[in-house]
Short mmCIF file of C-alpha atoms in Angstrom, two decimals:
data_model
loop_
_atom_site.label_atom_id
_atom_site.label_comp_id
_atom_site.label_asym_id
_atom_site.label_seq_id
_atom_site.Cartn_x
_atom_site.Cartn_y
_atom_site.Cartn_z
CA LYS L 5 -23.83 158.80 -38.27
CA ASN L 6 -23.62 156.86 -35.12
CA GLU L 7 -25.44 153.65 -34.69
CA VAL L 8 -26.94 154.80 -31.38
CA GLU L 9 -28.03 158.35 -30.87
CA GLN L 10 -29.05 159.84 -27.63
CA SER L 11 -30.82 163.08 -26.56
CA PRO L 12 -30.48 165.27 -24.74
CA GLN L 13 -26.56 165.50 -24.44
CA ASN L 14 -26.85 167.50 -21.50
CA LEU L 15 -29.72 167.76 -19.02
CA THR L 16 -29.99 169.90 -15.88
CA ALA L 17 -33.27 169.36 -13.64
CA GLN L 18 -34.44 170.54 -10.30
CA GLU L 19 -34.55 168.01 -7.47
CA GLY L 20 -38.00 166.35 -7.79
CA GLU L 21 -38.55 166.60 -11.49
CA PHE L 22 -39.50 163.85 -13.92
CA ILE L 23 -36.60 163.16 -16.34
CA THR L 24 -36.70 161.41 -19.65
CA ILE L 25 -33.50 160.42 -21.72
CA ASN L 26 -34.16 159.28 -25.20
CA CYS L 27 -32.15 156.59 -27.35
CA SER L 28 -32.58 155.74 -31.05
CA TYR L 29 -30.57 152.82 -32.60
CA SER L 30 -30.14 151.94 -36.35
CA VAL L 31 -28.84 148.25 -35.88
CA GLY L 32 -30.49 145.07 -35.22
CA ILE L 33 -30.20 144.30 -31.53
CA SER L 34 -30.32 141.26 -29.24
CA ALA L 35 -30.81 143.64 -26.26
CA LEU L 36 -30.70 147.24 -25.23
CA HIS L 37 -28.71 148.36 -22.29
CA TRP L 38 -28.81 151.49 -20.14
CA LEU L 39 -25.84 152.19 -18.27
CA GLN L 40 -24.87 154.73 -15.68
CA GLN L 41 -21.35 156.30 -15.33
CA HIS L 42 -20.44 158.49 -12.39
CA PRO L 43 -17.51 161.08 -12.41
CA GLY L 44 -15.27 158.64 -10.93
CA GLY L 45 -15.56 156.56 -14.01
CA GLY L 46 -17.12 153.21 -13.23
CA ILE L 47 -19.84 152.08 -15.19
CA VAL L 48 -23.10 150.38 -13.59
CA SER L 49 -25.59 148.46 -15.63
CA LEU L 50 -29.13 149.81 -14.88
CA PHE L 51 -31.20 147.84 -17.37
CA MET L 52 -31.18 145.28 -20.09
CA LEU L 53 -34.24 145.30 -22.35
CA SER L 54 -35.39 143.30 -25.33
CA SER L 55 -38.99 144.33 -25.24
CA GLY L 56 -41.57 146.27 -23.33
CA LYS L 57 -40.75 148.07 -20.04
CA LYS L 58 -38.70 147.60 -16.81
CA LYS L 59 -38.80 149.31 -13.47
CA HIS L 60 -36.25 149.41 -10.68
CA GLY L 61 -37.07 151.89 -7.91
CA ARG L 62 -37.58 155.40 -9.39
CA LEU L 63 -36.07 154.23 -12.78
CA ILE L 64 -38.21 153.20 -15.63
CA ALA L 65 -36.82 151.88 -19.03
CA THR L 66 -39.00 151.30 -22.13
CA ILE L 67 -38.24 149.87 -25.56
CA ASN L 68 -40.17 150.13 -28.79
CA ILE L 69 -38.59 147.42 -31.03
CA GLN L 70 -40.51 148.43 -34.16
CA GLU L 71 -39.57 152.12 -33.90
CA LYS L 72 -35.90 151.29 -32.65
CA HIS L 73 -36.51 153.55 -29.79
CA SER L 74 -35.76 153.45 -25.91
CA SER L 75 -36.33 155.79 -23.13
CA LEU L 76 -34.97 156.04 -19.60
CA HIS L 77 -37.23 157.72 -17.12
CA ILE L 78 -36.34 159.05 -13.71
CA THR L 79 -39.13 159.95 -11.35
CA ALA L 80 -38.59 162.21 -8.29
CA SER L 81 -35.08 162.94 -9.33
CA HIS L 82 -32.45 163.38 -6.73
CA PRO L 83 -28.92 164.99 -6.77
CA ARG L 84 -27.45 161.60 -6.34
CA ASP L 85 -28.89 160.79 -9.77
CA SER L 86 -26.32 163.17 -11.24
CA ALA L 87 -24.26 161.03 -13.66
CA VAL L 88 -23.76 160.20 -17.35
CA TYR L 89 -26.32 157.89 -18.68
CA ILE L 90 -25.40 155.77 -21.71
CA CYS L 91 -27.58 153.66 -24.09
CA ALA L 92 -25.84 150.61 -25.47
CA ALA L 93 -27.08 148.56 -28.35
CA ASN L 94 -25.97 144.93 -28.39
CA THR L 95 -26.05 143.18 -31.71
CA GLY L 96 -25.03 140.02 -30.51
CA ASN L 97 -21.68 140.58 -32.00
CA GLN L 98 -20.66 143.85 -30.35
CA PHE L 99 -21.96 146.78 -28.30
CA TYR L 100 -22.49 150.12 -30.07
CA PHE L 101 -22.47 152.91 -27.34
CA GLY L 102 -24.34 156.29 -27.40
CA THR L 103 -22.42 159.34 -26.68
CA GLY L 104 -24.26 159.63 -23.22
CA THR L 105 -26.59 162.15 -21.49
CA SER L 106 -24.93 164.07 -18.77
CA LEU L 107 -27.55 164.75 -16.05
CA THR L 108 -27.08 167.11 -13.23
CA VAL L 109 -29.93 167.36 -10.61
CA ILE L 110 -29.80 170.59 -8.52
CA PRO L 111 -30.98 170.50 -4.92
CA ASP Y 23 -18.07 138.45 -5.56
CA THR Y 24 -19.93 140.34 -8.21
CA GLU Y 25 -17.19 142.98 -9.13
CA VAL Y 26 -14.54 143.74 -11.63
CA THR Y 27 -11.57 145.22 -9.77
CA GLN Y 28 -9.01 147.52 -11.59
CA THR Y 29 -5.83 148.68 -10.32
CA PRO Y 30 -4.42 151.42 -10.15
CA LYS Y 31 -7.32 153.86 -10.06
CA HIS Y 32 -5.14 156.60 -11.26
CA LEU Y 33 -1.79 156.49 -13.13
CA VAL Y 34 0.61 159.16 -14.36
CA MET Y 35 3.51 157.93 -16.58
CA GLY Y 36 6.03 159.55 -18.67
CA MET Y 37 6.58 158.62 -22.36
CA THR Y 38 9.43 156.58 -21.65
CA ASN Y 39 8.00 154.48 -18.74
CA LYS Y 40 6.64 151.10 -18.85
CA LYS Y 41 3.67 150.33 -16.67
CA SER Y 42 0.77 147.79 -16.45
CA LEU Y 43 -2.93 148.04 -15.68
CA LYS Y 44 -4.64 145.16 -13.99
CA CYS Y 45 -8.11 143.75 -14.05
CA GLU Y 46 -9.39 141.02 -12.03
CA GLN Y 47 -12.79 139.21 -11.60
CA HIS Y 48 -13.83 136.27 -9.75
CA MET Y 49 -17.30 135.64 -11.22
CA GLY Y 50 -16.38 132.86 -13.45
CA HIS Y 51 -16.67 135.13 -16.54
CA ARG Y 52 -14.88 133.71 -19.62
CA ALA Y 53 -14.82 136.80 -21.66
CA MET Y 54 -12.82 139.81 -20.75
CA TYR Y 55 -12.43 143.21 -22.50
CA TRP Y 56 -10.53 146.42 -22.54
CA TYR Y 57 -12.04 149.66 -23.42
CA LYS Y 58 -10.56 153.19 -23.75
CA GLN Y 59 -12.69 156.27 -23.20
CA LYS Y 60 -11.90 159.75 -23.77
CA ALA Y 61 -13.65 162.61 -22.06
CA LYS Y 62 -17.12 163.03 -22.96
CA LYS Y 63 -16.96 160.11 -25.56
CA PRO Y 64 -18.41 156.61 -25.31
CA PRO Y 65 -16.13 153.73 -24.52
CA GLU Y 66 -14.06 152.44 -27.61
CA LEU Y 67 -13.29 148.68 -27.69
CA MET Y 68 -9.59 147.70 -27.64
CA PHE Y 69 -9.31 143.94 -27.14
CA VAL Y 70 -11.39 141.02 -26.24
CA TYR Y 71 -10.32 137.75 -24.80
CA SER Y 72 -12.47 134.81 -25.01
CA TYR Y 73 -11.49 131.71 -22.88
CA GLU Y 74 -8.10 133.29 -22.17
CA LYS Y 75 -7.14 133.73 -25.78
CA LEU Y 76 -7.08 137.11 -27.67
CA SER Y 77 -10.15 137.14 -30.04
CA ILE Y 78 -10.27 140.89 -30.96
CA ASN Y 79 -7.82 143.50 -31.45
CA GLU Y 80 -9.33 146.56 -32.76
CA SER Y 81 -6.20 147.72 -34.73
CA VAL Y 82 -4.69 149.06 -31.42
CA PRO Y 83 -1.12 150.33 -31.56
CA SER Y 84 1.64 147.90 -30.37
CA ARG Y 85 2.48 150.25 -27.53
CA PHE Y 86 -0.52 148.76 -25.86
CA SER Y 87 0.04 145.04 -25.09
CA PRO Y 88 -2.69 142.89 -23.28
CA GLU Y 89 -2.04 139.68 -21.50
CA CYS Y 90 -4.52 137.23 -19.96
CA PRO Y 91 -2.53 134.81 -17.64
CA ASN Y 92 -5.58 133.02 -16.33
CA SER Y 93 -9.41 133.11 -16.49
CA SER Y 94 -9.68 135.58 -13.58
CA LEU Y 95 -6.83 138.30 -14.61
CA LEU Y 96 -6.30 140.54 -17.59
CA ASN Y 97 -3.43 142.84 -17.80
CA LEU Y 98 -2.65 145.79 -20.26
CA HIS Y 99 1.04 146.49 -20.51
CA LEU Y 100 1.89 150.06 -21.57
CA HIS Y 101 5.23 151.16 -23.22
CA ALA Y 102 6.40 154.38 -25.12
CA LEU Y 103 2.75 156.03 -24.67
CA GLN Y 104 1.95 159.34 -26.15
CA PRO Y 105 0.14 162.12 -24.44
CA GLU Y 106 -3.07 161.52 -26.60
CA ASP Y 107 -3.17 157.96 -24.97
CA SER Y 108 -4.44 159.71 -21.78
CA ALA Y 109 -7.84 158.48 -21.12
CA LEU Y 110 -9.92 156.39 -18.70
CA TYR Y 111 -9.32 152.59 -19.33
CA LEU Y 112 -12.17 150.38 -18.51
CA CYS Y 113 -12.14 146.63 -18.12
CA ALA Y 114 -15.17 144.53 -18.39
CA SER Y 115 -16.15 140.88 -18.32
CA SER Y 116 -19.11 138.66 -19.20
CA LEU Y 117 -20.07 135.19 -18.54
CA ILE Y 118 -19.70 134.26 -22.22
CA PRO Y 119 -18.29 136.35 -25.27
CA ARG Y 120 -20.78 138.66 -26.52
CA ASP Y 121 -23.14 137.92 -23.66
CA PRO Y 122 -26.40 139.76 -24.65
CA ARG Y 123 -27.20 140.11 -20.95
CA GLY Y 124 -24.40 142.71 -20.77
CA TYR Y 125 -21.04 143.16 -19.37
CA THR Y 126 -19.87 143.86 -15.65
CA PHE Y 127 -17.58 147.09 -15.78
CA GLY Y 128 -14.70 147.88 -13.49
CA SER Y 129 -14.49 151.48 -12.12
CA GLY Y 130 -11.57 152.17 -14.56
CA THR Y 131 -7.97 153.38 -14.49
CA ARG Y 132 -7.55 156.98 -15.24
CA LEU Y 133 -4.17 157.41 -17.19
CA THR Y 134 -2.22 160.49 -17.67
CA VAL Y 135 0.81 160.51 -20.06
CA VAL Y 136 3.20 163.26 -19.49
#
């Protein structure tokens, strides 16, 4: 069993839809990260969370430390949001990566 | 400069070739990392350099040889690779080792071994 589980693995949405990606982890963390990876390969850090909620533009990330669960929400989705979204748990010693959620937003 | 720059972006090499991947950052980060990522899989840690010294080698075969000539530069020397070594190789850096604030990733080198 992976230390970090994401769902769904694949997601297709119509432009404008509200999207939620879920992440559950089993390790103790110093921080939880949401990363975005485009087909070209490079990884961009979206959020670092240790509690509560963060918002950046149309992206919102939440974390529930007691339940060891985090969600990434995208409001008013757009085709340029199409990418793989990766949840990563930082234990202070290493990162555990989820297997990623591949999002495709159709115009 | 807030980037990690990796070159080349794409590399095709034969099993008898010797090649090197390069990673550079000028953010004053003192930890640098090599990851290997196969298609539709999460990145797997290969090596960690802390203050220019190799601190973690995740049982990587000796055909992969890392080098950190200075605090801004990280190389991965490749020799006698196998087709199964074809993958995206990602470099990352952080201000301090195991920085909980996260890492800055490069765009990767997509390696194909033929």
